[in-house]
Amino acid sequence: MAIPNQFEQKKSKQSLELSNQIQELKKKKNAVILAHYYQDDSIQEIADFLGDSLYLAQQAARVKEDIIVFAGVHFMAETAKIINPEKKVLLPDLKAGCSLADSCSPNDFAIFKAKYPDAVVVSYINCSAEIKTLSDLVCTSTNAKKIIESIPLKKEIIFAPDKNLGAYLSKETGRKMILWEGSCVVHEAFSFDKILDLIKKYPNAKFIAHPESKSTILEIANFIGSTSALLNFVQNDNASQYIVATEVGILHQMQKYCPEKIFIPAPIDDDTCACSECAYMKMNTLEKLYNCLAFEKPEIKMNTDIINAAQIPIKRMIELS
Ligand code: 13P
Ligand code: SF4
């Protein structure tokens, strides 16, 4: 193991001090920290609840504390606020958005939806609150198949905003779906050719992928699943090496649960970096988290009518999960 240099030692000492200060402040303010697997390792380590989008929405529904600090992206914090409108929901950086959510504007989506008046609208949780108000059901990558299968066979389905997840679900369930043309920049970036090269280089490794990835990538995967499904898979599978096609943050938990196994981040098309990082998720830092708790801002503020309308498809999802 490499010995940390002086700069790294100083940085990890500062991180530890800040983490301790966050824990103290959290108790004083009666707050809880929810964090997604794509957050920086240091944030994952201080979270009260760490998980995928579904788990975090379920936990948000059970929170007893007065303040929720959401270490994730905007649509996740917004969902926590919709589920829990009476709580104060803080997001360390309000600019932590999502390319998938941004690819679906409410005006354009309303025009699209109007073309199929009889269709059931299922939206992936990675969308704005306005899109949720235009949806019959919300889903995450963990429960999407179950949600789709709950819809009567004779019904048409609109799926938005992720075309890759939609195409994967259509194949898995055999249901024809009208897809919105959105995608996640992080999962779209994986390079098919470089992944094939890695598979050749590590013939004993299994290739596992998140369903937000392109269909060509999913076709060569040994296992496809949400972040929690991928984490579960590596813990219960007997291989010792994995090439992982999702945001690199999940590798922290994989390595923690399976210290004896090797995890290789799937390469992307861009030659300037080796793995796929979500720039939005990584906008949150320990410093910003401390400040948002200390000053109780930035806070997620929402219009009550939007909260009430968006609650309906989210509550249906939680009941069906
Ligand atoms: P899950 O947490 O459902 O696996 O989704 C990953 C993701 O892209 C969150 O933005
Ligand atoms: Fe959005 Fe993709 Fe980042 Fe998830 S990984 S928050 S879908 S941009």
Coordinates of C-alpha atoms and ligand atoms in Angstrom, one line a residue:
M1 CA 0.0 0.0 0.0
A2 CA 1.3 3.5 -0.9
I3 CA 2.4 5.6 2.1
P4 CA 0.4 8.9 2.1
N5 CA 2.6 12.0 1.6
Q6 CA 2.6 15.0 3.9
F7 CA 0.0 16.8 1.9
E8 CA -2.3 13.8 1.8
Q9 CA -1.9 13.3 5.6
K10 CA -2.8 16.9 6.3
K11 CA -5.8 16.7 4.0
S12 CA -7.1 13.5 5.7
K13 CA -6.6 15.1 9.2
Q14 CA -8.6 18.2 8.0
S15 CA -11.3 15.9 6.6
L16 CA -11.5 14.0 9.9
E17 CA -11.8 17.2 11.9
L18 CA -14.5 18.5 9.6
S19 CA -16.4 15.2 9.8
N20 CA -16.4 15.4 13.6
Q21 CA -17.6 19.0 13.5
I22 CA -20.4 18.0 11.1
Q23 CA -21.5 15.1 13.5
E24 CA -21.6 17.5 16.5
L25 CA -23.5 20.2 14.5
K26 CA -25.9 17.5 13.2
K27 CA -26.8 16.5 16.8
K28 CA -27.2 20.1 18.0
K29 CA -29.5 20.9 15.0
N30 CA -31.5 17.6 15.2
A31 CA -30.6 16.9 11.6
V32 CA -30.1 13.8 9.5
I33 CA -27.7 13.2 6.5
L34 CA -28.9 11.2 3.5
A35 CA -26.3 10.4 0.9
H36 CA -26.2 8.7 -2.5
Y37 CA -23.6 6.1 -3.4
Y38 CA -22.2 8.6 -6.0
Q39 CA -21.0 11.1 -3.3
D40 CA -17.4 11.6 -2.5
D41 CA -16.0 8.8 -0.1
S42 CA -15.7 11.3 2.8
I43 CA -19.4 12.2 2.6
Q44 CA -20.4 8.5 2.3
E45 CA -18.6 7.9 5.5
I46 CA -20.6 10.5 7.6
A47 CA -24.0 9.7 6.2
D48 CA -26.8 8.4 8.5
F49 CA -28.4 6.8 5.5
L50 CA -26.4 5.8 2.4
G51 CA -28.1 4.2 -0.6
D52 CA -29.7 4.3 -4.0
S53 CA -32.5 6.6 -5.1
L54 CA -35.3 4.3 -3.9
Y55 CA -33.7 3.7 -0.5
L56 CA -33.2 7.4 0.1
A57 CA -36.8 8.3 -0.9
Q58 CA -38.0 5.6 1.5
Q59 CA -35.8 6.9 4.3
A60 CA -36.9 10.5 3.6
A61 CA -40.5 9.3 4.3
R62 CA -39.4 8.0 7.8
V63 CA -37.3 10.9 9.0
K64 CA -38.1 12.1 12.6
E65 CA -35.4 14.9 12.7
D66 CA -36.3 18.5 11.9
I67 CA -33.6 19.0 9.2
I68 CA -32.7 16.7 6.2
V69 CA -29.3 17.4 4.6
F70 CA -29.4 15.7 1.2
A71 CA -26.0 14.8 -0.1
G72 CA -27.0 14.1 -3.6
V73 CA -28.4 16.1 -6.5
H74 CA -31.3 18.5 -6.8
F75 CA -34.0 16.1 -7.9
M76 CA -33.3 13.9 -4.9
A77 CA -33.5 16.7 -2.4
E78 CA -36.6 17.9 -4.1
T79 CA -38.2 14.4 -3.8
A80 CA -37.3 14.4 -0.1
K81 CA -39.1 17.8 0.3
I82 CA -42.1 16.5 -1.6
I83 CA -42.3 13.5 0.7
N84 CA -41.7 15.6 3.8
P85 CA -43.0 19.2 3.1
E86 CA -42.9 20.2 6.8
K87 CA -39.2 19.5 7.1
K88 CA -36.3 21.8 6.2
V89 CA -34.4 20.1 3.4
L90 CA -30.9 21.4 2.7
L91 CA -28.7 20.6 -0.4
P92 CA -25.0 21.5 0.1
D93 CA -24.8 23.0 -3.5
L94 CA -28.0 24.1 -5.2
K95 CA -26.2 23.8 -8.6
A96 CA -25.9 20.0 -8.2
G97 CA -28.3 19.2 -11.0
C98 CA -28.6 16.2 -13.3
S99 CA -28.2 16.0 -17.1
L100 CA -31.1 13.6 -17.3
A101 CA -33.5 15.8 -15.4
D102 CA -32.3 18.8 -17.5
S103 CA -33.1 16.9 -20.7
C104 CA -36.8 17.0 -20.1
S105 CA -38.4 20.4 -19.9
P106 CA -42.0 20.5 -18.5
N107 CA -43.3 22.6 -21.5
D108 CA -41.9 20.2 -24.1
F109 CA -43.0 17.2 -22.1
A110 CA -46.6 18.5 -21.8
I111 CA -46.7 18.8 -25.6
F112 CA -45.3 15.3 -26.1
K113 CA -47.7 13.8 -23.5
A114 CA -50.7 15.5 -25.2
K115 CA -50.0 13.4 -28.3
Y116 CA -50.8 10.2 -26.4
P117 CA -53.9 11.0 -24.2
D118 CA -54.6 7.4 -23.2
A119 CA -51.0 6.5 -22.2
V120 CA -49.9 5.9 -18.6
V121 CA -47.0 8.2 -17.9
V122 CA -44.1 6.7 -15.9
S123 CA -41.3 9.0 -15.0
Y124 CA -37.9 8.0 -13.7
I125 CA -37.2 9.7 -10.4
N126 CA -34.3 11.6 -12.1
C127 CA -36.6 14.4 -13.3
S128 CA -37.9 17.7 -12.0
A129 CA -40.9 18.0 -9.7
E130 CA -42.9 19.6 -12.6
I131 CA -42.4 16.4 -14.7
K132 CA -43.5 14.3 -11.7
T133 CA -46.7 16.4 -11.6
L134 CA -47.3 15.3 -15.2
S135 CA -46.8 11.6 -14.3
D136 CA -49.1 8.8 -13.2
L137 CA -46.2 6.9 -11.6
V138 CA -42.6 7.5 -10.6
C139 CA -40.0 4.8 -10.5
T140 CA -36.3 4.3 -9.7
S141 CA -33.9 1.9 -11.4
T142 CA -34.4 -0.6 -8.5
N143 CA -38.2 -0.8 -8.8
A144 CA -38.8 0.2 -12.5
K145 CA -39.6 -3.3 -13.7
K146 CA -42.2 -3.8 -10.9
I147 CA -43.8 -0.5 -11.5
I148 CA -44.1 -1.2 -15.3
E149 CA -45.5 -4.6 -14.6
S150 CA -48.2 -3.1 -12.3
I151 CA -49.7 -1.3 -15.4
P152 CA -52.6 -3.2 -17.2
L153 CA -51.3 -4.9 -20.4
K154 CA -53.7 -3.0 -22.7
K155 CA -52.4 0.4 -21.6
E156 CA -49.9 2.4 -23.6
I157 CA -46.9 3.6 -21.6
I158 CA -44.9 6.8 -21.9
F159 CA -41.5 6.5 -20.2
A160 CA -39.4 9.6 -19.5
P161 CA -36.8 11.0 -19.4
D162 CA -34.2 8.2 -19.8
K163 CA -34.3 6.5 -23.3
N164 CA -31.7 3.9 -22.3
L165 CA -33.4 2.8 -19.1
G166 CA -36.7 2.9 -21.1
A167 CA -35.4 0.7 -23.9
Y168 CA -33.9 -1.8 -21.3
L169 CA -37.3 -2.0 -19.5
S170 CA -39.2 -2.4 -22.7
K171 CA -36.9 -5.4 -23.6
E172 CA -37.2 -6.9 -20.0
T173 CA -41.0 -6.6 -19.7
G174 CA -41.9 -7.1 -23.3
R175 CA -44.0 -3.8 -23.1
K176 CA -43.9 -1.4 -26.0
M177 CA -43.1 2.1 -24.7
I178 CA -43.1 5.6 -26.0
L179 CA -39.7 6.9 -25.0
W180 CA -38.6 10.5 -24.2
E181 CA -35.1 11.1 -25.8
G182 CA -33.2 11.9 -22.6
S183 CA -30.0 10.4 -21.3
C184 CA -27.4 10.7 -18.5
V185 CA -24.0 12.1 -19.6
V186 CA -22.2 9.9 -17.2
H187 CA -23.6 6.6 -18.4
E188 CA -23.6 7.6 -22.0
A189 CA -19.9 8.3 -21.9
F190 CA -18.8 4.6 -21.5
S191 CA -16.7 3.4 -24.4
F192 CA -17.8 0.1 -25.9
D193 CA -14.4 -0.5 -27.6
K194 CA -12.3 0.3 -24.4
I195 CA -14.6 -1.9 -22.3
L196 CA -14.1 -4.8 -24.9
D197 CA -10.3 -4.3 -24.5
L198 CA -10.6 -4.4 -20.7
I199 CA -12.7 -7.6 -20.9
K200 CA -9.9 -9.1 -23.0
K201 CA -7.2 -7.9 -20.6
Y202 CA -9.1 -9.3 -17.5
P203 CA -10.7 -12.5 -18.9
N204 CA -11.8 -13.6 -15.4
A205 CA -13.5 -10.3 -14.6
K206 CA -17.3 -9.9 -14.8
F207 CA -18.6 -6.8 -16.5
I208 CA -21.5 -5.2 -14.6
A209 CA -23.5 -2.2 -15.7
H210 CA -26.2 0.3 -14.6
P211 CA -29.3 0.3 -16.9
E212 CA -28.8 4.0 -17.7
S213 CA -26.0 2.8 -20.0
K214 CA -26.4 2.5 -23.8
S215 CA -28.0 -0.7 -25.2
T216 CA -24.7 -1.8 -26.9
I217 CA -23.0 -1.7 -23.5
L218 CA -25.8 -3.5 -21.7
E219 CA -25.8 -6.3 -24.4
I220 CA -22.3 -7.4 -23.3
A221 CA -22.9 -7.1 -19.5
N222 CA -22.9 -10.2 -17.2
F223 CA -25.2 -8.4 -14.8
I224 CA -27.4 -5.2 -15.1
G225 CA -28.8 -3.4 -12.1
S226 CA -29.3 -0.3 -10.0
T227 CA -26.4 0.9 -7.8
S228 CA -27.8 -1.2 -4.8
A229 CA -28.3 -4.2 -7.1
L230 CA -24.7 -3.9 -8.4
L231 CA -23.4 -3.7 -4.8
N232 CA -25.5 -6.7 -3.8
F233 CA -24.3 -8.7 -6.8
V234 CA -20.6 -8.3 -6.1
Q235 CA -21.1 -9.3 -2.5
N236 CA -22.9 -12.5 -3.4
D237 CA -21.2 -13.5 -6.6
N238 CA -18.1 -15.8 -6.7
A239 CA -15.9 -13.8 -9.2
S240 CA -12.9 -11.9 -7.8
Q241 CA -12.7 -9.1 -10.4
Y242 CA -15.4 -6.8 -11.8
I243 CA -15.4 -4.1 -14.5
V244 CA -18.1 -1.6 -13.3
A245 CA -20.0 0.6 -15.6
T246 CA -21.7 3.2 -13.4
E247 CA -20.5 6.4 -11.6
V248 CA -17.2 5.6 -9.9
G249 CA -18.4 6.6 -6.4
I250 CA -20.1 3.1 -5.9
L251 CA -16.6 1.5 -5.9
H252 CA -16.0 2.9 -2.4
Q253 CA -18.7 0.6 -1.0
M254 CA -17.8 -2.3 -3.2
Q255 CA -14.3 -2.2 -2.0
K256 CA -15.4 -1.8 1.6
Y257 CA -17.7 -4.8 1.5
C258 CA -15.4 -6.9 -0.6
P259 CA -11.8 -5.9 0.3
E260 CA -10.4 -9.1 -1.3
K261 CA -11.9 -8.4 -4.7
I262 CA -10.7 -6.1 -7.5
F263 CA -13.0 -3.4 -9.0
I264 CA -12.1 -1.7 -12.2
P265 CA -14.1 1.4 -13.3
A266 CA -15.3 1.1 -16.9
P267 CA -13.5 3.5 -19.2
I268 CA -15.1 6.4 -21.0
D269 CA -14.6 7.8 -24.5
D270 CA -12.8 10.9 -23.2
D271 CA -9.0 10.3 -23.1
T272 CA -8.4 13.0 -20.5
C273 CA -9.9 10.9 -17.6
A274 CA -10.0 7.2 -16.8
C275 CA -13.5 6.8 -15.3
S276 CA -16.9 8.2 -15.2
E277 CA -17.6 10.8 -12.5
C278 CA -20.8 12.7 -12.1
A279 CA -19.7 16.3 -12.0
Y280 CA -23.0 17.3 -10.4
M281 CA -22.8 14.7 -7.6
K282 CA -19.2 15.8 -6.9
M283 CA -20.2 19.5 -6.4
N284 CA -21.0 18.6 -2.8
T285 CA -18.0 18.6 -0.5
L286 CA -17.5 18.2 3.2
E287 CA -17.0 22.0 3.5
K288 CA -20.2 22.8 1.8
L289 CA -22.0 20.2 3.9
Y290 CA -20.7 21.8 7.1
N291 CA -21.7 25.3 5.9
C292 CA -25.2 24.3 4.8
L293 CA -25.8 22.8 8.3
A294 CA -24.3 25.8 10.1
F295 CA -26.3 28.4 8.1
E296 CA -29.3 26.2 7.3
K297 CA -29.0 27.0 3.6
P298 CA -29.2 26.5 0.6
E299 CA -32.7 25.2 1.3
I300 CA -35.1 23.5 -1.1
K301 CA -38.2 25.8 -1.4
M302 CA -41.1 24.7 -3.4
N303 CA -44.6 25.8 -4.4
T304 CA -47.3 24.0 -2.4
D305 CA -49.4 23.1 -5.5
I306 CA -46.4 21.4 -7.1
I307 CA -45.6 19.5 -3.9
N308 CA -49.2 18.3 -3.6
A309 CA -49.4 17.2 -7.3
A310 CA -45.9 15.5 -7.3
Q311 CA -46.7 13.7 -4.1
I312 CA -49.3 11.5 -5.8
P313 CA -47.1 9.5 -8.2
I314 CA -44.3 9.3 -5.6
K315 CA -46.6 7.9 -3.0
R316 CA -47.9 5.4 -5.5
M317 CA -44.3 4.3 -6.2
I318 CA -43.5 3.9 -2.4
E319 CA -46.7 1.8 -1.9
L320 CA -45.8 -0.4 -4.9
S321 CA -42.2 -0.9 -3.8
Ligands
13P1 P1 -29.9 4.5 -8.6 O1 -29.5 5.2 -7.4 O2 -31.4 4.2 -8.7 O3 -29.1 3.3 -8.9 O4 -29.6 5.5 -9.8 C1 -28.4 6.0 -10.1 C2 -28.4 7.5 -10.6 O5 -28.1 7.8 -11.6 C3 -28.8 8.5 -9.6 O6 -28.7 9.7 -10.2
SF4_2 FE1 -27.9 12.6 -13.3 FE2 -26.3 10.8 -14.4 FE3 -25.4 12.3 -12.4 FE4 -27.2 10.4 -11.9 S1 -25.1 10.1 -12.7 S2 -27.2 12.5 -11.1 S3 -28.5 10.5 -13.8 S4 -26.1 13.1 -14.5

